[in-house]
Amino acid sequence: MFVPEVPALPWCLPLWTVLATESPAGAPPSVQRLDALARARGIVAGNGLPLRFVCAGGSGLSPVARTWWLGEVEVRPGCWHDAFNALAWLTFPQLKSALNQGQHQAMAALSDAPTREESARVERVAACARACARFDTHGVVVASTQAQHGQIQAEHFDGRGNIGGRVFVLGHTLYDLLRHPQLRPCGAAMFLHVDEDWLQQPLAAQIAAVDALLARRYVGTLGMGMRTRWHRLRPWPLPDQAAVGGACRTAATAATAASPLRVAVKTM
């Protein structure tokens, strides 16, 4: 099945594994269906509460606070942006939970009136909050056999051939932007150094590994971990969809068949 409203690009494969069965006639999955999937998978919010997908409005809380305090993620019926956020929760549950915890902790720390001596700490916390939010909406994970992240990024920008590895899009805003072929959105990339054997694993195993590894590495602390690691986000423009050519339907077919498709990180 090919959903025309959703780009079947190689880096969108993680969500395609859900969309291929849960998006009839190209419409976003219903709130009720998304909630049933979350319950069946035992997904929890940042504070450990069972996660629920609910219709937007009525709580008086911000989306981050509502998820933290009530375990509820707002979904507007028929809204692809919200559906992509829900699908990201279903695909990367541990990482999304860690992001919710980190954003909540940062917001709580910023709500206290700082003294002059605390101004530097507050600025660090604010930077962490911005980085968490950016990765949540525009996050990209680049798993590559190259250990030098700077070299990977330079080659990506300069268009110097292929980079052996795989790109996983996490950010729900990126997925929404990718619905418009004329756009070339820019993600905020986190890099993982992997070996060739890792890249030969089935897609589902790779997704689970990325989810668990980044969740453990960045689970919400306002200490040294957040100050250093979240600031390592690098810009990562996604290629023009027109330049990808036949990869679109190849990716859709592979996702529907649960194929362990190996995708090269190609610069355009």
PDB file of C-alpha atoms in Angstrom:
ATOM      1  CA  MET A   1       0.000   0.000   0.000  1.00  0.00           C
ATOM      2  CA  PHE A   2       1.234   3.488  -0.825  1.00  0.00           C
ATOM      3  CA  VAL A   3      -0.103   6.438   1.153  1.00  0.00           C
ATOM      4  CA  PRO A   4       0.256   9.490  -1.124  1.00  0.00           C
ATOM      5  CA  GLU A   5      -0.055  11.969   1.738  1.00  0.00           C
ATOM      6  CA  VAL A   6       3.008  10.492   3.449  1.00  0.00           C
ATOM      7  CA  PRO A   7       6.397  10.419   1.717  1.00  0.00           C
ATOM      8  CA  ALA A   8       7.613   6.840   1.308  1.00  0.00           C
ATOM      9  CA  LEU A   9      11.247   7.886   1.488  1.00  0.00           C
ATOM     10  CA  PRO A  10      14.022   5.663   2.862  1.00  0.00           C
ATOM     11  CA  TRP A  11      14.525   7.793   5.966  1.00  0.00           C
ATOM     12  CA  CYS A  12      10.776   7.633   6.708  1.00  0.00           C
ATOM     13  CA  LEU A  13      10.785   3.836   6.974  1.00  0.00           C
ATOM     14  CA  PRO A  14      10.418   3.765  10.781  1.00  0.00           C
ATOM     15  CA  LEU A  15       6.915   5.269  10.661  1.00  0.00           C
ATOM     16  CA  TRP A  16       6.013   3.410   7.500  1.00  0.00           C
ATOM     17  CA  THR A  17       6.124   0.157   9.420  1.00  0.00           C
ATOM     18  CA  VAL A  18       3.071   1.428  11.320  1.00  0.00           C
ATOM     19  CA  LEU A  19       1.409   3.438   8.552  1.00  0.00           C
ATOM     20  CA  ALA A  20       1.429   0.531   6.137  1.00  0.00           C
ATOM     21  CA  THR A  21      -1.212  -1.208   8.264  1.00  0.00           C
ATOM     22  CA  GLU A  22      -2.814   1.619  10.247  1.00  0.00           C
ATOM     23  CA  SER A  23      -3.569   4.310   7.639  1.00  0.00           C
ATOM     24  CA  PRO A  24      -6.548   3.255   5.514  1.00  0.00           C
ATOM     25  CA  ALA A  25      -7.128   5.306   2.360  1.00  0.00           C
ATOM     26  CA  GLY A  26      -4.286   7.662   3.214  1.00  0.00           C
ATOM     27  CA  ALA A  27      -5.995   9.211   6.243  1.00  0.00           C
ATOM     28  CA  PRO A  28      -4.273   9.672   9.611  1.00  0.00           C
ATOM     29  CA  PRO A  29      -4.979   6.855  12.059  1.00  0.00           C
ATOM     30  CA  SER A  30      -7.831   7.687  14.413  1.00  0.00           C
ATOM     31  CA  VAL A  31      -7.194   8.815  17.976  1.00  0.00           C
ATOM     32  CA  GLN A  32      -8.922   5.673  19.214  1.00  0.00           C
ATOM     33  CA  ARG A  33      -6.729   3.407  17.094  1.00  0.00           C
ATOM     34  CA  LEU A  34      -3.539   5.173  18.155  1.00  0.00           C
ATOM     35  CA  ASP A  35      -4.569   4.894  21.802  1.00  0.00           C
ATOM     36  CA  ALA A  36      -5.286   1.189  21.418  1.00  0.00           C
ATOM     37  CA  LEU A  37      -1.826   0.658  19.916  1.00  0.00           C
ATOM     38  CA  ALA A  38      -0.175   2.528  22.798  1.00  0.00           C
ATOM     39  CA  ARG A  39      -2.035   0.442  25.365  1.00  0.00           C
ATOM     40  CA  ALA A  40      -1.207  -2.805  23.584  1.00  0.00           C
ATOM     41  CA  ARG A  41       2.497  -1.926  23.515  1.00  0.00           C
ATOM     42  CA  GLY A  42       2.623  -0.800  27.147  1.00  0.00           C
ATOM     43  CA  ILE A  43       4.123   2.609  26.331  1.00  0.00           C
ATOM     44  CA  VAL A  44       4.709   4.974  29.253  1.00  0.00           C
ATOM     45  CA  ALA A  45       5.196   8.734  29.503  1.00  0.00           C
ATOM     46  CA  GLY A  46       8.252  10.438  30.983  1.00  0.00           C
ATOM     47  CA  ASN A  47       7.052   9.980  34.570  1.00  0.00           C
ATOM     48  CA  GLY A  48       6.131   6.323  34.118  1.00  0.00           C
ATOM     49  CA  LEU A  49       2.373   6.741  33.678  1.00  0.00           C
ATOM     50  CA  PRO A  50       0.733   4.648  30.963  1.00  0.00           C
ATOM     51  CA  LEU A  51       0.623   6.718  27.786  1.00  0.00           C
ATOM     52  CA  ARG A  52      -2.733   7.626  26.274  1.00  0.00           C
ATOM     53  CA  PHE A  53      -3.617   9.444  23.065  1.00  0.00           C
ATOM     54  CA  VAL A  54      -6.541  11.802  23.608  1.00  0.00           C
ATOM     55  CA  CYS A  55      -8.359  14.528  21.712  1.00  0.00           C
ATOM     56  CA  ALA A  56      -6.817  17.966  22.104  1.00  0.00           C
ATOM     57  CA  GLY A  57      -8.111  20.527  24.590  1.00  0.00           C
ATOM     58  CA  GLY A  58      -9.742  20.498  27.983  1.00  0.00           C
ATOM     59  CA  SER A  59      -6.775  20.086  30.324  1.00  0.00           C
ATOM     60  CA  GLY A  60      -5.466  23.652  30.552  1.00  0.00           C
ATOM     61  CA  LEU A  61      -1.914  22.255  30.508  1.00  0.00           C
ATOM     62  CA  SER A  62       0.819  22.644  27.934  1.00  0.00           C
ATOM     63  CA  PRO A  63       1.410  19.553  25.750  1.00  0.00           C
ATOM     64  CA  VAL A  64       4.631  18.709  27.629  1.00  0.00           C
ATOM     65  CA  ALA A  65       3.004  19.155  31.049  1.00  0.00           C
ATOM     66  CA  ARG A  66      -0.073  17.179  30.069  1.00  0.00           C
ATOM     67  CA  THR A  67       2.060  14.270  28.908  1.00  0.00           C
ATOM     68  CA  TRP A  68       4.165  14.394  32.081  1.00  0.00           C
ATOM     69  CA  TRP A  69       1.429  14.856  34.689  1.00  0.00           C
ATOM     70  CA  LEU A  70      -1.423  12.931  33.058  1.00  0.00           C
ATOM     71  CA  GLY A  71       0.305  10.609  30.604  1.00  0.00           C
ATOM     72  CA  GLU A  72      -1.826  12.075  27.809  1.00  0.00           C
ATOM     73  CA  VAL A  73      -0.659  13.113  24.334  1.00  0.00           C
ATOM     74  CA  GLU A  74      -3.029  15.413  22.471  1.00  0.00           C
ATOM     75  CA  VAL A  75      -4.081  14.398  18.956  1.00  0.00           C
ATOM     76  CA  ARG A  76      -6.355  16.504  16.769  1.00  0.00           C
ATOM     77  CA  PRO A  77      -8.502  14.185  14.640  1.00  0.00           C
ATOM     78  CA  GLY A  78      -7.473  14.258  10.993  1.00  0.00           C
ATOM     79  CA  CYS A  79      -4.277  16.209  11.741  1.00  0.00           C
ATOM     80  CA  TRP A  80      -1.172  14.658  10.201  1.00  0.00           C
ATOM     81  CA  HIS A  81       1.164  16.721  12.401  1.00  0.00           C
ATOM     82  CA  ASP A  82      -0.317  15.250  15.580  1.00  0.00           C
ATOM     83  CA  ALA A  83      -0.583  11.800  14.016  1.00  0.00           C
ATOM     84  CA  PHE A  84       3.127  11.847  13.218  1.00  0.00           C
ATOM     85  CA  ASN A  85       3.880  12.735  16.841  1.00  0.00           C
ATOM     86  CA  ALA A  86       1.778   9.792  17.991  1.00  0.00           C
ATOM     87  CA  LEU A  87       3.448   7.492  15.475  1.00  0.00           C
ATOM     88  CA  ALA A  88       6.860   8.630  16.707  1.00  0.00           C
ATOM     89  CA  TRP A  89       5.779   7.662  20.241  1.00  0.00           C
ATOM     90  CA  LEU A  90       4.766   4.226  18.948  1.00  0.00           C
ATOM     91  CA  THR A  91       8.047   3.793  17.065  1.00  0.00           C
ATOM     92  CA  PHE A  92      10.560   5.320  19.515  1.00  0.00           C
ATOM     93  CA  PRO A  93       8.737   5.011  22.871  1.00  0.00           C
ATOM     94  CA  GLN A  94      11.774   5.051  25.179  1.00  0.00           C
ATOM     95  CA  LEU A  95      13.397   8.014  23.459  1.00  0.00           C
ATOM     96  CA  LYS A  96      10.163  10.021  23.355  1.00  0.00           C
ATOM     97  CA  SER A  97       9.653   9.286  27.054  1.00  0.00           C
ATOM     98  CA  ALA A  98      13.176  10.517  27.808  1.00  0.00           C
ATOM     99  CA  LEU A  99      12.516  13.681  25.800  1.00  0.00           C
ATOM    100  CA  ASN A 100       9.305  14.300  27.727  1.00  0.00           C
ATOM    101  CA  GLN A 101      11.162  13.884  31.010  1.00  0.00           C
ATOM    102  CA  GLY A 102      13.962  16.190  29.899  1.00  0.00           C
ATOM    103  CA  GLN A 103      11.624  18.915  28.670  1.00  0.00           C
ATOM    104  CA  HIS A 104       9.544  18.746  31.840  1.00  0.00           C
ATOM    105  CA  GLN A 105      12.592  18.965  34.100  1.00  0.00           C
ATOM    106  CA  ALA A 106      13.932  21.921  32.148  1.00  0.00           C
ATOM    107  CA  MET A 107      10.594  23.741  32.282  1.00  0.00           C
ATOM    108  CA  ALA A 108      10.307  23.085  36.017  1.00  0.00           C
ATOM    109  CA  ALA A 109      13.806  24.436  36.636  1.00  0.00           C
ATOM    110  CA  LEU A 110      13.110  27.544  34.576  1.00  0.00           C
ATOM    111  CA  SER A 111       9.889  28.261  36.468  1.00  0.00           C
ATOM    112  CA  ASP A 112      11.862  29.095  39.630  1.00  0.00           C
ATOM    113  CA  ALA A 113      12.829  32.756  39.882  1.00  0.00           C
ATOM    114  CA  PRO A 114      16.635  32.734  39.469  1.00  0.00           C
ATOM    115  CA  THR A 115      19.054  34.771  41.487  1.00  0.00           C
ATOM    116  CA  ARG A 116      21.897  36.611  39.786  1.00  0.00           C
ATOM    117  CA  GLU A 117      24.303  33.860  40.789  1.00  0.00           C
ATOM    118  CA  GLU A 118      22.068  31.287  39.130  1.00  0.00           C
ATOM    119  CA  SER A 119      21.779  33.092  35.806  1.00  0.00           C
ATOM    120  CA  ALA A 120      24.464  30.965  34.124  1.00  0.00           C
ATOM    121  CA  ARG A 121      22.783  27.750  35.264  1.00  0.00           C
ATOM    122  CA  VAL A 122      19.415  29.013  34.049  1.00  0.00           C
ATOM    123  CA  GLU A 123      20.863  29.773  30.629  1.00  0.00           C
ATOM    124  CA  ARG A 124      22.279  26.247  30.423  1.00  0.00           C
ATOM    125  CA  VAL A 125      18.927  24.777  31.368  1.00  0.00           C
ATOM    126  CA  ALA A 126      17.168  26.968  28.802  1.00  0.00           C
ATOM    127  CA  ALA A 127      19.604  25.806  26.132  1.00  0.00           C
ATOM    128  CA  CYS A 128      18.893  22.192  27.106  1.00  0.00           C
ATOM    129  CA  ALA A 129      15.154  22.805  26.886  1.00  0.00           C
ATOM    130  CA  ARG A 130      15.516  24.294  23.413  1.00  0.00           C
ATOM    131  CA  ALA A 131      17.683  21.390  22.277  1.00  0.00           C
ATOM    132  CA  CYS A 132      15.223  18.807  23.629  1.00  0.00           C
ATOM    133  CA  ALA A 133      12.334  20.530  21.873  1.00  0.00           C
ATOM    134  CA  ARG A 134      14.311  20.806  18.650  1.00  0.00           C
ATOM    135  CA  PHE A 135      15.216  17.119  18.639  1.00  0.00           C
ATOM    136  CA  ASP A 136      11.630  16.179  19.468  1.00  0.00           C
ATOM    137  CA  THR A 137      10.260  18.057  16.450  1.00  0.00           C
ATOM    138  CA  HIS A 138      13.163  17.912  13.965  1.00  0.00           C
ATOM    139  CA  GLY A 139      15.316  15.047  15.245  1.00  0.00           C
ATOM    140  CA  VAL A 140      17.323  12.877  12.855  1.00  0.00           C
ATOM    141  CA  VAL A 141      19.539   9.963  13.897  1.00  0.00           C
ATOM    142  CA  VAL A 142      22.472   9.199  11.591  1.00  0.00           C
ATOM    143  CA  ALA A 143      23.900   5.714  12.178  1.00  0.00           C
ATOM    144  CA  SER A 144      27.178   5.380  10.299  1.00  0.00           C
ATOM    145  CA  THR A 145      30.309   3.270  10.218  1.00  0.00           C
ATOM    146  CA  GLN A 146      32.330   6.490  10.154  1.00  0.00           C
ATOM    147  CA  ALA A 147      33.445   7.585  13.604  1.00  0.00           C
ATOM    148  CA  GLN A 148      34.151  11.221  12.709  1.00  0.00           C
ATOM    149  CA  HIS A 149      30.846  13.063  12.932  1.00  0.00           C
ATOM    150  CA  GLY A 150      32.312  16.267  11.576  1.00  0.00           C
ATOM    151  CA  GLN A 151      33.531  14.457   8.470  1.00  0.00           C
ATOM    152  CA  ILE A 152      30.111  12.872   7.950  1.00  0.00           C
ATOM    153  CA  GLN A 153      28.436  16.256   8.142  1.00  0.00           C
ATOM    154  CA  ALA A 154      30.963  17.908   5.836  1.00  0.00           C
ATOM    155  CA  GLU A 155      30.539  15.215   3.200  1.00  0.00           C
ATOM    156  CA  HIS A 156      26.772  15.473   3.498  1.00  0.00           C
ATOM    157  CA  PHE A 157      26.816  19.227   2.893  1.00  0.00           C
ATOM    158  CA  ASP A 158      29.398  19.062   0.109  1.00  0.00           C
ATOM    159  CA  GLY A 159      27.643  16.293  -1.797  1.00  0.00           C
ATOM    160  CA  ARG A 160      30.668  14.025  -2.024  1.00  0.00           C
ATOM    161  CA  GLY A 161      29.041  10.671  -2.680  1.00  0.00           C
ATOM    162  CA  ASN A 162      27.619   8.128  -0.241  1.00  0.00           C
ATOM    163  CA  ILE A 163      28.076   7.732   3.483  1.00  0.00           C
ATOM    164  CA  GLY A 164      27.689   4.119   4.561  1.00  0.00           C
ATOM    165  CA  GLY A 165      24.919   4.025   7.102  1.00  0.00           C
ATOM    166  CA  ARG A 166      21.290   4.761   7.758  1.00  0.00           C
ATOM    167  CA  VAL A 167      19.189   7.792   8.602  1.00  0.00           C
ATOM    168  CA  PHE A 168      16.222   7.574  10.988  1.00  0.00           C
ATOM    169  CA  VAL A 169      13.818  10.512  11.171  1.00  0.00           C
ATOM    170  CA  LEU A 170      12.319  11.019  14.628  1.00  0.00           C
ATOM    171  CA  GLY A 171      10.917  14.554  14.470  1.00  0.00           C
ATOM    172  CA  HIS A 172       7.201  14.713  13.761  1.00  0.00           C
ATOM    173  CA  THR A 173       7.460  18.217  12.290  1.00  0.00           C
ATOM    174  CA  LEU A 174       9.961  16.891   9.750  1.00  0.00           C
ATOM    175  CA  TYR A 175       7.521  14.183   8.698  1.00  0.00           C
ATOM    176  CA  ASP A 176       4.820  16.800   8.242  1.00  0.00           C
ATOM    177  CA  LEU A 177       7.115  19.005   6.149  1.00  0.00           C
ATOM    178  CA  LEU A 178       8.155  16.042   4.006  1.00  0.00           C
ATOM    179  CA  ARG A 179       4.576  15.770   2.790  1.00  0.00           C
ATOM    180  CA  HIS A 180       5.328  18.785   0.596  1.00  0.00           C
ATOM    181  CA  PRO A 181       7.720  17.713  -2.198  1.00  0.00           C
ATOM    182  CA  GLN A 182       8.771  21.278  -2.957  1.00  0.00           C
ATOM    183  CA  LEU A 183      10.338  21.662   0.492  1.00  0.00           C
ATOM    184  CA  ARG A 184      13.744  20.454   1.637  1.00  0.00           C
ATOM    185  CA  PRO A 185      13.556  20.637   5.439  1.00  0.00           C
ATOM    186  CA  CYS A 186      16.582  20.578   7.702  1.00  0.00           C
ATOM    187  CA  GLY A 187      16.782  18.174  10.611  1.00  0.00           C
ATOM    188  CA  ALA A 188      18.746  18.306  13.861  1.00  0.00           C
ATOM    189  CA  ALA A 189      21.041  15.304  13.743  1.00  0.00           C
ATOM    190  CA  MET A 190      22.422  13.036  16.422  1.00  0.00           C
ATOM    191  CA  PHE A 191      25.164  10.622  15.332  1.00  0.00           C
ATOM    192  CA  LEU A 192      25.685   6.979  16.243  1.00  0.00           C
ATOM    193  CA  HIS A 193      28.834   5.051  15.367  1.00  0.00           C
ATOM    194  CA  VAL A 194      27.893   1.511  14.313  1.00  0.00           C
ATOM    195  CA  ASP A 195      29.656  -1.362  12.579  1.00  0.00           C
ATOM    196  CA  GLU A 196      28.806  -3.134   9.343  1.00  0.00           C
ATOM    197  CA  ASP A 197      27.139  -6.032  11.162  1.00  0.00           C
ATOM    198  CA  TRP A 198      24.761  -3.581  12.853  1.00  0.00           C
ATOM    199  CA  LEU A 199      23.723  -2.224   9.462  1.00  0.00           C
ATOM    200  CA  GLN A 200      22.833  -5.741   8.305  1.00  0.00           C
ATOM    201  CA  GLN A 201      20.278  -6.203  11.094  1.00  0.00           C
ATOM    202  CA  PRO A 202      16.559  -6.097  10.253  1.00  0.00           C
ATOM    203  CA  LEU A 203      14.961  -2.667  10.333  1.00  0.00           C
ATOM    204  CA  ALA A 204      12.916  -3.463  13.454  1.00  0.00           C
ATOM    205  CA  ALA A 205      16.053  -4.429  15.373  1.00  0.00           C
ATOM    206  CA  GLN A 206      17.811  -1.229  14.308  1.00  0.00           C
ATOM    207  CA  ILE A 207      14.875   0.931  15.376  1.00  0.00           C
ATOM    208  CA  ALA A 208      14.722  -0.784  18.775  1.00  0.00           C
ATOM    209  CA  ALA A 209      18.470  -0.332  19.249  1.00  0.00           C
ATOM    210  CA  VAL A 210      18.370   3.380  18.361  1.00  0.00           C
ATOM    211  CA  ASP A 211      15.410   3.885  20.693  1.00  0.00           C
ATOM    212  CA  ALA A 212      17.024   2.147  23.666  1.00  0.00           C
ATOM    213  CA  LEU A 213      20.510   3.577  23.189  1.00  0.00           C
ATOM    214  CA  LEU A 214      19.514   7.225  22.897  1.00  0.00           C
ATOM    215  CA  ALA A 215      16.988   6.893  25.715  1.00  0.00           C
ATOM    216  CA  ARG A 216      19.680   5.565  28.055  1.00  0.00           C
ATOM    217  CA  ARG A 217      22.187   8.152  26.949  1.00  0.00           C
ATOM    218  CA  TYR A 218      19.941  11.192  27.254  1.00  0.00           C
ATOM    219  CA  VAL A 219      17.315  10.269  29.834  1.00  0.00           C
ATOM    220  CA  GLY A 220      16.316  13.509  31.535  1.00  0.00           C
ATOM    221  CA  THR A 221      19.009  14.867  33.753  1.00  0.00           C
ATOM    222  CA  LEU A 222      19.917  18.506  34.040  1.00  0.00           C
ATOM    223  CA  GLY A 223      23.512  17.656  34.862  1.00  0.00           C
ATOM    224  CA  MET A 224      26.535  17.190  32.667  1.00  0.00           C
ATOM    225  CA  GLY A 225      24.749  14.804  30.313  1.00  0.00           C
ATOM    226  CA  MET A 226      22.235  17.329  29.045  1.00  0.00           C
ATOM    227  CA  ARG A 227      24.712  20.197  28.992  1.00  0.00           C
ATOM    228  CA  THR A 228      27.102  18.374  26.713  1.00  0.00           C
ATOM    229  CA  ARG A 229      25.177  15.837  24.691  1.00  0.00           C
ATOM    230  CA  TRP A 230      22.111  17.777  23.643  1.00  0.00           C
ATOM    231  CA  HIS A 231      24.332  20.537  22.336  1.00  0.00           C
ATOM    232  CA  ARG A 232      25.835  18.116  19.830  1.00  0.00           C
ATOM    233  CA  LEU A 233      22.872  18.414  17.488  1.00  0.00           C
ATOM    234  CA  ARG A 234      24.058  19.170  13.960  1.00  0.00           C
ATOM    235  CA  PRO A 235      22.049  20.494  11.000  1.00  0.00           C
ATOM    236  CA  TRP A 236      21.150  17.751   8.523  1.00  0.00           C
ATOM    237  CA  PRO A 237      19.229  18.837   5.383  1.00  0.00           C
ATOM    238  CA  LEU A 238      17.163  16.043   3.900  1.00  0.00           C
ATOM    239  CA  PRO A 239      17.597  15.514   0.140  1.00  0.00           C
ATOM    240  CA  ASP A 240      15.150  16.880  -2.386  1.00  0.00           C
ATOM    241  CA  GLN A 241      12.461  14.247  -2.859  1.00  0.00           C
ATOM    242  CA  ALA A 242      12.602  14.627  -6.646  1.00  0.00           C
ATOM    243  CA  ALA A 243      16.270  13.622  -6.572  1.00  0.00           C
ATOM    244  CA  VAL A 244      15.516  10.389  -4.747  1.00  0.00           C
ATOM    245  CA  GLY A 245      13.661   8.959  -7.724  1.00  0.00           C
ATOM    246  CA  GLY A 246      12.450   5.373  -7.468  1.00  0.00           C
ATOM    247  CA  ALA A 247      13.543   4.995  -3.847  1.00  0.00           C
ATOM    248  CA  CYS A 248      10.131   6.244  -2.704  1.00  0.00           C
ATOM    249  CA  ARG A 249       8.071   3.274  -3.783  1.00  0.00           C
ATOM    250  CA  THR A 250      10.916   0.878  -3.042  1.00  0.00           C
ATOM    251  CA  ALA A 251      10.863   2.115   0.551  1.00  0.00           C
ATOM    252  CA  ALA A 252       7.095   1.796   0.779  1.00  0.00           C
ATOM    253  CA  THR A 253       7.182  -1.768  -0.535  1.00  0.00           C
ATOM    254  CA  ALA A 254       9.977  -2.707   1.856  1.00  0.00           C
ATOM    255  CA  ALA A 255       8.178  -1.239   4.856  1.00  0.00           C
ATOM    256  CA  THR A 256       4.935  -2.987   4.005  1.00  0.00           C
ATOM    257  CA  ALA A 257       6.774  -6.294   3.690  1.00  0.00           C
ATOM    258  CA  ALA A 258       8.807  -5.633   6.870  1.00  0.00           C
ATOM    259  CA  SER A 259      11.958  -6.025   4.813  1.00  0.00           C
ATOM    260  CA  PRO A 260      15.367  -5.319   6.400  1.00  0.00           C
ATOM    261  CA  LEU A 261      16.144  -2.791   3.658  1.00  0.00           C
ATOM    262  CA  ARG A 262      19.630  -1.323   3.845  1.00  0.00           C
ATOM    263  CA  VAL A 263      19.554   2.372   2.968  1.00  0.00           C
ATOM    264  CA  ALA A 264      22.671   4.281   2.009  1.00  0.00           C
ATOM    265  CA  VAL A 265      22.949   7.789   3.366  1.00  0.00           C
ATOM    266  CA  LYS A 266      23.308   9.561   0.034  1.00  0.00           C
ATOM    267  CA  THR A 267      23.994  13.234  -0.446  1.00  0.00           C
ATOM    268  CA  MET A 268      22.299  15.059  -3.268  1.00  0.00           C
TER     269      MET A 268
END
